[in-house]
CSV table of C-alpha atoms and ligand atoms in Angstrom, one decimal:
chain,number,residue,atom,x,y,z
A,2,UNK,CA,-9.9,-60.8,-182.8
A,3,UNK,CA,-11.7,-63.9,-183.6
A,4,UNK,CA,-15.6,-63.4,-184.4
A,5,UNK,CA,-16.5,-65.5,-181.1
A,6,UNK,CA,-14.6,-63.1,-178.9
A,7,UNK,CA,-16.4,-60.1,-180.8
A,8,UNK,CA,-19.6,-61.6,-180.6
A,9,UNK,CA,-19.5,-62.1,-176.3
A,10,UNK,CA,-17.7,-58.8,-176.4
A,11,UNK,CA,-21.1,-56.9,-178.0
A,12,UNK,CA,-23.0,-59.0,-176.0
A,13,UNK,CA,-21.1,-58.1,-172.6
A,14,UNK,CA,-21.5,-54.5,-173.4
A,15,UNK,CA,-24.7,-54.1,-174.1
A,16,UNK,CA,-26.0,-56.2,-171.3
A,17,UNK,CA,-23.6,-54.4,-168.8
A,18,UNK,CA,-24.9,-51.3,-169.9
A,19,UNK,CA,-28.2,-52.5,-169.6
A,20,UNK,CA,-27.4,-53.8,-165.9
A,21,UNK,CA,-25.5,-50.6,-165.1
A,22,UNK,CA,-28.4,-48.1,-166.2
A,23,UNK,CA,-30.7,-50.1,-163.5
A,24,UNK,CA,-30.7,-48.2,-160.1
A,25,UNK,CA,-30.2,-51.1,-157.0
A,26,UNK,CA,-28.5,-49.1,-154.5
A,27,UNK,CA,-29.0,-51.0,-151.0
A,28,UNK,CA,-31.8,-49.1,-148.8
A,29,UNK,CA,-29.0,-49.3,-146.6
A,30,UNK,CA,-27.4,-46.4,-148.1
A,31,UNK,CA,-28.5,-42.8,-149.0
A,32,UNK,CA,-30.6,-42.8,-152.0
A,33,UNK,CA,-31.6,-46.4,-152.1
A,34,UNK,CA,-35.4,-46.6,-153.0
A,35,UNK,CA,-36.3,-50.1,-154.6
A,36,UNK,CA,-33.0,-51.6,-153.3
A,37,UNK,CA,-32.9,-55.3,-155.9
A,38,UNK,CA,-36.3,-55.0,-157.2
A,39,UNK,CA,-35.6,-53.6,-160.1
A,40,UNK,CA,-32.4,-55.8,-161.0
A,41,UNK,CA,-34.5,-58.9,-160.0
A,42,UNK,CA,-37.2,-58.5,-162.8
A,43,UNK,CA,-34.6,-57.9,-165.5
A,44,UNK,CA,-32.4,-60.9,-164.5
A,45,UNK,CA,-35.3,-63.2,-163.8
A,46,UNK,CA,-36.6,-62.3,-167.4
A,47,UNK,CA,-33.0,-62.8,-169.3
A,48,UNK,CA,-32.8,-66.3,-167.6
A,49,UNK,CA,-36.8,-67.3,-168.6
A,50,UNK,CA,-35.9,-65.9,-171.9
A,51,UNK,CA,-33.0,-68.8,-172.3
A,52,UNK,CA,-35.4,-71.2,-170.6
A,53,UNK,CA,-34.5,-71.9,-167.5
A,54,UNK,CA,-36.7,-72.2,-164.3
A,55,UNK,CA,-36.6,-69.1,-162.4
A,56,UNK,CA,-37.8,-68.2,-158.9
A,57,UNK,CA,-38.0,-65.3,-156.9
A,58,UNK,CA,-37.6,-65.7,-153.3
A,59,UNK,CA,-37.9,-62.7,-151.1
A,60,UNK,CA,-35.3,-62.0,-148.3
A,61,UNK,CA,-36.4,-58.5,-147.2
A,62,UNK,CA,-39.5,-56.7,-148.0
A,63,UNK,CA,-39.8,-56.1,-151.9
A,64,UNK,CA,-36.3,-57.6,-152.1
A,65,UNK,CA,-35.6,-61.1,-153.6
A,66,UNK,CA,-33.0,-63.2,-154.8
A,67,UNK,CA,-33.4,-64.7,-157.9
A,68,UNK,CA,-32.4,-68.4,-159.0
A,69,UNK,CA,-31.7,-69.9,-162.2
A,70,UNK,CA,-31.9,-73.3,-162.9
A,71,UNK,CA,-30.0,-75.0,-165.7
A,72,UNK,CA,-30.8,-78.7,-165.1
A,73,UNK,CA,-28.6,-81.5,-167.2
A,74,UNK,CA,-30.4,-84.9,-167.4
A,75,UNK,CA,-28.5,-87.5,-165.1
A,76,UNK,CA,-26.3,-84.9,-163.4
A,77,UNK,CA,-25.9,-85.5,-159.5
A,78,UNK,CA,-23.7,-82.5,-158.9
A,79,UNK,CA,-24.8,-78.8,-159.0
A,80,UNK,CA,-22.3,-76.0,-159.3
A,81,UNK,CA,-23.6,-72.4,-158.1
A,82,UNK,CA,-22.9,-68.8,-159.5
A,83,UNK,CA,-23.5,-66.1,-156.9
A,84,UNK,CA,-23.4,-62.5,-157.7
A,85,UNK,CA,-25.2,-59.8,-156.1
A,86,UNK,CA,-27.1,-57.5,-157.2
A,87,UNK,CA,-27.3,-54.3,-154.7
A,88,UNK,CA,-24.7,-52.0,-155.0
A,89,UNK,CA,-23.4,-48.8,-152.6
A,90,UNK,CA,-25.0,-45.5,-152.7
A,91,UNK,CA,-24.3,-43.1,-156.1
A,92,UNK,CA,-23.5,-40.1,-154.1
A,93,UNK,CA,-20.0,-39.4,-155.5
A,94,UNK,CA,-21.0,-40.5,-159.0
A,95,UNK,CA,-24.4,-38.8,-159.1
A,96,UNK,CA,-26.7,-39.5,-161.8
A,97,UNK,CA,-23.7,-40.5,-164.3
A,98,UNK,CA,-23.6,-43.7,-162.1
A,99,UNK,CA,-26.6,-45.1,-163.9
A,100,UNK,CA,-25.6,-43.6,-167.4
A,101,UNK,CA,-23.1,-46.0,-168.1
A,102,UNK,CA,-20.6,-44.4,-170.8
A,103,UNK,CA,-17.7,-46.9,-172.8
A,104,UNK,CA,-14.6,-45.7,-173.7
A,105,UNK,CA,-10.9,-46.9,-174.1
A,106,UNK,CA,-11.7,-50.5,-173.4
A,107,UNK,CA,-13.7,-49.7,-170.0
A,108,UNK,CA,-17.3,-49.3,-168.6
A,109,UNK,CA,-18.3,-46.9,-166.3
A,110,UNK,CA,-21.1,-46.3,-163.8
A,111,UNK,CA,-22.1,-47.6,-160.4
A,112,UNK,CA,-21.7,-51.5,-159.9
A,113,UNK,CA,-19.8,-51.8,-163.1
A,114,UNK,CA,-17.4,-53.2,-161.7
A,115,UNK,CA,-18.7,-54.4,-158.0
A,116,UNK,CA,-20.5,-56.6,-158.9
A,117,UNK,CA,-22.5,-56.0,-162.3
A,118,UNK,CA,-19.7,-57.0,-164.2
A,119,UNK,CA,-19.5,-60.3,-162.3
A,120,UNK,CA,-23.4,-60.7,-162.8
A,121,UNK,CA,-22.9,-60.0,-166.7
A,122,UNK,CA,-20.1,-62.4,-167.1
A,123,UNK,CA,-22.4,-65.3,-165.2
A,124,UNK,CA,-25.1,-64.3,-167.2
A,125,UNK,CA,-23.6,-65.0,-170.5
A,126,UNK,CA,-21.7,-67.6,-169.3
A,127,UNK,CA,-25.1,-69.3,-168.6
A,128,UNK,CA,-26.4,-68.2,-171.5
A,129,UNK,CA,-23.5,-69.7,-173.6
A,130,UNK,CA,-24.7,-73.2,-171.6
A,131,UNK,CA,-28.1,-73.1,-172.2
A,132,UNK,CA,-27.5,-72.7,-175.7
A,133,UNK,CA,-25.1,-75.6,-176.1
A,134,UNK,CA,-25.7,-78.0,-173.0
A,135,UNK,CA,-23.9,-81.1,-174.3
A,136,UNK,CA,-20.8,-82.4,-172.5
A,137,UNK,CA,-22.1,-80.4,-169.2
A,138,UNK,CA,-22.0,-82.9,-166.7
A,139,UNK,CA,-23.2,-80.8,-163.9
A,140,UNK,CA,-26.2,-79.0,-162.9
A,141,UNK,CA,-25.5,-75.1,-162.9
A,142,UNK,CA,-27.6,-72.5,-160.6
A,143,UNK,CA,-27.2,-68.7,-161.0
A,144,UNK,CA,-28.0,-66.9,-157.8
A,145,UNK,CA,-28.8,-63.1,-158.2
A,146,UNK,CA,-28.3,-62.4,-154.4
A,147,UNK,CA,-29.8,-59.5,-152.5
A,148,UNK,CA,-28.0,-57.2,-149.8
A,149,UNK,CA,-24.6,-58.1,-149.7
A,150,UNK,CA,-23.1,-54.7,-149.2
A,151,UNK,CA,-24.9,-54.4,-146.0
A,152,UNK,CA,-25.4,-57.7,-144.4
A,153,UNK,CA,-25.3,-60.5,-147.0
A,154,UNK,CA,-28.4,-61.5,-146.1
A,155,UNK,CA,-29.5,-62.4,-149.6
A,156,UNK,CA,-26.7,-65.3,-149.4
A,157,UNK,CA,-27.4,-66.3,-145.8
A,158,UNK,CA,-30.9,-66.8,-146.7
A,159,UNK,CA,-29.8,-69.2,-149.9
A,160,UNK,CA,-27.0,-70.7,-147.8
A,161,UNK,CA,-29.6,-71.8,-144.6
A,162,UNK,CA,-32.5,-72.7,-147.7
A,163,UNK,CA,-31.2,-76.5,-147.8
A,164,UNK,CA,-30.2,-76.4,-151.3
A,165,UNK,CA,-27.6,-79.3,-152.1
A,166,UNK,CA,-24.0,-77.5,-153.8
A,167,UNK,CA,-21.2,-78.9,-154.6
A,168,UNK,CA,-19.2,-76.0,-155.5
A,169,UNK,CA,-20.2,-72.2,-155.4
A,170,UNK,CA,-18.3,-69.5,-157.4
A,171,UNK,CA,-18.7,-66.1,-156.1
A,172,UNK,CA,-18.6,-63.1,-158.5
A,173,UNK,CA,-16.4,-60.2,-157.2
A,174,UNK,CA,-13.8,-57.9,-158.8
A,175,UNK,CA,-10.5,-60.2,-158.3
A,176,UNK,CA,-8.9,-58.9,-161.3
A,177,UNK,CA,-9.4,-62.7,-162.8
A,178,UNK,CA,-7.6,-63.8,-160.3
A,179,UNK,CA,-8.8,-67.3,-158.6
A,180,UNK,CA,-9.3,-66.7,-154.7
A,181,UNK,CA,-9.5,-69.3,-152.3
A,182,UNK,CA,-9.2,-67.2,-149.1
A,183,UNK,CA,-10.2,-64.3,-147.5
A,184,UNK,CA,-10.6,-62.4,-144.1
A,185,UNK,CA,-14.1,-62.4,-142.2
A,186,UNK,CA,-15.0,-59.5,-139.7
A,187,UNK,CA,-16.4,-59.1,-136.4
A,188,UNK,CA,-17.9,-55.4,-135.6
A,189,UNK,CA,-19.2,-53.8,-132.2
A,190,UNK,CA,-20.0,-51.1,-130.3
A,191,UNK,CA,-17.8,-49.9,-127.3
A,192,UNK,CA,-18.9,-47.1,-124.4
A,193,UNK,CA,-17.7,-45.5,-121.8
A,194,UNK,CA,-20.1,-44.0,-119.5
A,195,UNK,CA,-19.7,-41.2,-116.9
A,196,UNK,CA,-21.4,-38.7,-115.6
A,197,UNK,CA,-22.9,-34.9,-117.3
A,198,UNK,CA,-22.4,-31.7,-115.3
A,199,UNK,CA,-22.5,-28.4,-116.5
A,200,UNK,CA,-19.3,-27.2,-117.9
A,201,UNK,CA,-18.8,-24.2,-116.0
A,202,UNK,CA,-18.4,-27.1,-113.0
A,203,UNK,CA,-16.7,-30.0,-115.0
A,204,UNK,CA,-15.3,-31.3,-111.7
A,205,UNK,CA,-18.7,-32.3,-110.6
A,206,UNK,CA,-19.2,-34.5,-113.8
A,207,UNK,CA,-16.9,-37.8,-115.1
A,208,UNK,CA,-15.9,-36.9,-118.7
A,209,UNK,CA,-16.6,-40.1,-120.7
A,210,UNK,CA,-15.0,-38.6,-123.7
A,211,UNK,CA,-11.8,-38.3,-121.5
A,212,UNK,CA,-12.2,-41.6,-120.5
A,213,UNK,CA,-12.3,-42.9,-123.9
A,214,UNK,CA,-9.4,-41.2,-125.0
A,215,UNK,CA,-7.5,-43.1,-122.2
A,216,UNK,CA,-9.2,-46.4,-122.8
A,217,UNK,CA,-7.7,-46.2,-126.6
A,218,UNK,CA,-4.5,-44.8,-125.4
A,219,UNK,CA,-4.1,-48.2,-123.3
A,220,UNK,CA,-5.7,-50.4,-125.8
A,221,UNK,CA,-3.5,-49.5,-129.1
A,222,UNK,CA,-0.4,-50.9,-127.9
A,223,UNK,CA,-1.9,-54.1,-126.3
A,224,UNK,CA,-4.1,-55.2,-129.4
A,225,UNK,CA,-1.2,-54.3,-131.6
A,226,UNK,CA,0.8,-56.8,-129.5
A,227,UNK,CA,-1.7,-59.4,-129.5
A,228,UNK,CA,-2.4,-59.4,-133.2
A,229,UNK,CA,1.0,-59.2,-134.5
A,230,UNK,CA,1.9,-62.9,-134.5
A,231,UNK,CA,-1.5,-63.4,-136.2
A,232,UNK,CA,-1.0,-64.2,-140.2
A,233,UNK,CA,-2.1,-66.3,-142.8
A,234,UNK,CA,0.0,-66.8,-145.5
A,235,UNK,CA,-2.5,-66.0,-148.2
A,236,UNK,CA,-4.5,-63.1,-146.5
A,237,UNK,CA,-2.1,-61.8,-144.3
A,238,UNK,CA,-2.3,-60.1,-140.8
A,239,UNK,CA,-5.2,-60.0,-138.9
A,240,UNK,CA,-6.2,-56.3,-137.9
A,241,UNK,CA,-8.3,-54.0,-135.8
A,242,UNK,CA,-9.0,-50.6,-136.5
A,243,UNK,CA,-11.9,-47.6,-134.9
A,244,UNK,CA,-13.7,-46.3,-137.8
A,245,UNK,CA,-16.2,-44.4,-135.7
A,246,UNK,CA,-16.1,-42.1,-132.4
A,247,UNK,CA,-19.3,-40.6,-131.0
A,248,UNK,CA,-20.2,-38.5,-128.1
A,249,UNK,CA,-21.4,-35.4,-126.4
A,250,UNK,CA,-24.4,-33.4,-126.6
A,251,UNK,CA,-22.9,-29.8,-126.3
A,252,UNK,CA,-20.2,-27.6,-125.9
A,253,UNK,CA,-21.4,-26.7,-122.5
A,254,UNK,CA,-22.3,-30.2,-120.9
A,255,UNK,CA,-19.8,-33.0,-119.8
A,256,UNK,CA,-20.5,-35.6,-121.5
A,257,UNK,CA,-21.9,-38.6,-119.9
A,258,UNK,CA,-21.1,-41.3,-122.6
A,259,UNK,CA,-18.7,-41.9,-125.7
A,260,UNK,CA,-18.9,-44.7,-128.3
A,261,UNK,CA,-16.8,-45.3,-131.0
A,262,UNK,CA,-17.2,-48.7,-133.8
A,263,UNK,CA,-14.7,-51.4,-133.9
A,264,UNK,CA,-13.8,-53.8,-136.5
A,265,UNK,CA,-11.4,-56.3,-136.1
A,266,UNK,CA,-10.7,-58.7,-139.5
A,267,UNK,CA,-10.7,-62.2,-138.7
A,268,UNK,CA,-8.0,-64.7,-140.2
A,269,UNK,CA,-9.8,-67.8,-141.7
A,270,UNK,CA,-10.0,-70.1,-138.5
A,271,UNK,CA,-10.3,-67.3,-136.4
A,272,UNK,CA,-14.2,-66.7,-135.0
A,273,UNK,CA,-15.9,-63.6,-133.5
A,274,UNK,CA,-16.7,-64.8,-130.2
A,275,UNK,CA,-13.1,-65.7,-129.5
A,276,UNK,CA,-11.9,-62.6,-130.6
A,277,UNK,CA,-14.4,-60.6,-128.8
A,278,UNK,CA,-13.5,-63.0,-125.4
A,279,UNK,CA,-9.5,-62.3,-126.1
A,280,UNK,CA,-10.8,-58.0,-126.6
A,281,UNK,CA,-12.6,-58.4,-123.4
A,282,UNK,CA,-9.7,-59.8,-121.3
A,283,UNK,CA,-7.5,-57.0,-122.5
A,284,UNK,CA,-10.4,-54.6,-121.2
A,285,UNK,CA,-10.7,-55.7,-118.1
A,286,UNK,CA,-7.1,-56.1,-117.3
A,287,UNK,CA,-7.1,-51.9,-118.1
A,288,UNK,CA,-10.0,-51.6,-116.4
A,289,UNK,CA,-8.3,-53.1,-113.6
A,290,UNK,CA,-5.6,-50.8,-113.5
A,291,UNK,CA,-8.0,-48.0,-113.8
A,292,UNK,CA,-11.0,-48.8,-111.8
A,293,UNK,CA,-12.2,-45.2,-112.9
A,294,UNK,CA,-12.9,-46.3,-116.6
A,295,UNK,CA,-16.0,-47.4,-116.8
A,296,UNK,CA,-16.6,-49.4,-119.7
A,297,UNK,CA,-19.7,-51.6,-121.3
A,298,UNK,CA,-19.6,-53.5,-124.7
A,299,UNK,CA,-22.1,-54.5,-127.0
A,300,UNK,CA,-23.4,-57.7,-129.0
A,301,UNK,CA,-22.1,-57.4,-132.5
A,302,UNK,CA,-23.8,-56.2,-135.5
A,303,UNK,CA,-21.7,-57.9,-137.7
A,304,UNK,CA,-19.8,-61.3,-137.2
A,305,UNK,CA,-18.7,-63.2,-140.3
A,306,UNK,CA,-16.2,-65.9,-141.0
A,307,UNK,CA,-13.4,-66.1,-143.3
A,308,UNK,CA,-12.9,-68.6,-146.2
A,309,UNK,CA,-10.5,-70.9,-146.6
A,310,UNK,CA,-11.2,-73.4,-149.4
A,311,UNK,CA,-8.6,-76.3,-150.0
A,312,UNK,CA,-6.9,-76.0,-153.7
A,313,UNK,CA,-8.0,-80.2,-154.4
A,314,UNK,CA,-11.6,-78.6,-153.8
A,315,UNK,CA,-13.4,-79.6,-157.3
A,316,UNK,CA,-14.7,-76.1,-158.0
A,317,UNK,CA,-11.2,-74.7,-157.4
A,318,UNK,CA,-9.4,-77.2,-159.8
A,319,UNK,CA,-12.2,-76.5,-162.4
A,320,UNK,CA,-11.6,-72.6,-162.3
A,321,UNK,CA,-7.9,-73.1,-162.3
A,322,UNK,CA,-8.2,-75.4,-165.3
A,323,UNK,CA,-10.1,-72.6,-167.1
A,324,UNK,CA,-8.8,-69.8,-166.0
A,325,UNK,CA,-5.2,-71.3,-166.6
A,326,UNK,CA,-6.6,-72.4,-170.5
A,327,UNK,CA,-7.9,-68.8,-171.2
A,328,UNK,CA,-5.0,-66.3,-169.2
A,329,UNK,CA,-2.3,-69.1,-169.2
A,330,UNK,CA,-1.6,-68.9,-165.7
A,331,UNK,CA,-4.2,-69.0,-162.8
A,332,UNK,CA,-2.5,-68.9,-159.3
A,333,UNK,CA,-4.4,-68.9,-156.0
A,334,UNK,CA,-4.7,-66.0,-154.0
A,335,UNK,CA,-6.0,-64.5,-150.9
A,336,UNK,CA,-7.6,-61.3,-150.2
A,337,UNK,CA,-8.2,-58.9,-147.3
A,338,UNK,CA,-12.2,-58.3,-148.2
A,339,UNK,CA,-15.1,-60.3,-147.0
A,340,UNK,CA,-17.8,-62.0,-149.6
A,341,UNK,CA,-20.6,-64.0,-149.8
A,342,UNK,CA,-18.2,-66.8,-149.5
A,343,UNK,CA,-18.5,-66.6,-146.0
A,344,UNK,CA,-21.8,-67.4,-145.8
A,345,UNK,CA,-21.9,-70.4,-148.3
A,346,UNK,CA,-18.8,-72.0,-146.5
A,347,UNK,CA,-20.6,-71.9,-142.9
A,348,UNK,CA,-23.2,-74.1,-144.7
A,349,UNK,CA,-20.6,-76.3,-145.5
A,350,UNK,CA,-19.9,-75.4,-149.6
A,351,UNK,CA,-16.7,-75.3,-151.1
A,352,UNK,CA,-16.4,-71.8,-152.3
A,353,UNK,CA,-14.0,-69.5,-154.4
A,354,UNK,CA,-14.2,-66.0,-155.2
A,355,UNK,CA,-13.7,-64.9,-158.8
A,356,UNK,CA,-14.7,-62.1,-161.3
A,357,UNK,CA,-13.4,-59.8,-163.8
A,358,UNK,CA,-12.6,-55.7,-162.2
A,359,UNK,CA,-10.2,-53.8,-159.5
A,360,UNK,CA,-11.5,-54.2,-156.2
A,361,UNK,CA,-9.5,-50.8,-156.2
A,362,UNK,CA,-12.5,-49.5,-158.5
A,363,UNK,CA,-14.9,-50.9,-156.0
A,364,UNK,CA,-16.9,-48.1,-154.4
A,365,UNK,CA,-15.5,-45.1,-155.9
A,366,UNK,CA,-16.5,-42.1,-157.5
A,367,UNK,CA,-15.2,-43.1,-160.7
A,368,UNK,CA,-16.0,-46.7,-160.6
A,369,UNK,CA,-15.4,-48.8,-164.3
A,370,UNK,CA,-14.5,-51.9,-165.6
A,371,UNK,CA,-11.8,-53.5,-168.2
A,372,UNK,CA,-14.2,-54.6,-171.0
A,373,UNK,CA,-11.9,-57.4,-171.9
A,374,UNK,CA,-11.5,-58.9,-168.4
A,375,UNK,CA,-15.8,-59.3,-168.2
A,376,UNK,CA,-15.3,-60.8,-171.8
A,377,UNK,CA,-13.0,-63.1,-170.1
A,378,UNK,CA,-14.5,-63.9,-167.2
A,379,UNK,CA,-17.6,-65.0,-169.1
A,380,UNK,CA,-15.4,-67.7,-171.2
A,381,UNK,CA,-13.7,-68.9,-167.7
A,382,UNK,CA,-16.8,-69.3,-166.0
A,383,UNK,CA,-18.5,-71.3,-168.9
A,384,UNK,CA,-15.3,-73.5,-169.5
A,385,UNK,CA,-15.4,-73.9,-165.4
A,386,UNK,CA,-18.9,-75.0,-165.7
A,387,UNK,CA,-18.0,-77.5,-168.5
A,388,UNK,CA,-14.6,-78.9,-166.7
A,389,UNK,CA,-17.0,-79.1,-163.0
A,390,UNK,CA,-18.2,-82.6,-162.2
B,418,LIG,ZN1,-19.3,-56.9,-154.6
């Protein structure tokens, strides 16, 4: 191993250990208290020590985005690095999630993979660029964003702030693959409405759970058939899934309401509005055949578009070139999960998703990242910034 790699590796282990030990559970999840506040302080300090201009913008009370700017005299273009500071719950990991350990080339802990590995790689790349800015032709901004794990309100706030950005690299665990396409989603609640009665005389009521069972039974084949032809070459098929059901107050009462939550994964180019309109039309046909079903739908509680960045975009080329130099190969890929890139793309920013770690490790009880991947990510991000013009 060369001296350069040894020193980057030491920097990675030290910085990532520190980042993982700062609790930043999104307050949407059990155990989340201060959200990103502690991480934001640390990241802001780190960037100030690099001599960068740093600003904190509150996205939610006590939960800021951090923006650090490396300005290059005369540069007219700006590249954005984004990674999120929040994590999911510590739950299955317990306090061990905040006590990272390094062994056999991996580093463990909550957020070690998603998304502090990307944040560490971006900070180290930024530090190396700040120490040696010669040859850099674009400004480089780092956004450490809040609330990605719930509603992506940090990315949303930045995307709508009016900053001109010419390309963005969104850090997420892609295993160092260059991701140019991913799915979006729309999520909503659907209710069946009946009338309650004492369960000793169930015939006097209208059981909303029975209605829901009948509705789901009729919905499934029609939805599956409607989605079957929808497929994207990089991200695969459009899908739908019922992930949650609730209904009834007590075993001795005929339930008057039953609710399901539906997750419809959108292909790039599909809109949540159109997916909902198609869904409503199917439900209307079922209800026309079965007038005893009383169905109501809420407005969606999540609606995020997919991503489909052209291979010719400057940010794709720069990252592909840098990845090729350091890893030898850089194929363009699509993934099924959604990211902050949806929010930036909706604001007209060309985006790629890229970062160390395996998405299968994210949100798990034994989250970890391969340290070598974080080292390579830092080197690739640095090279990509130098290639971006
Ligand atoms: Zn993430």
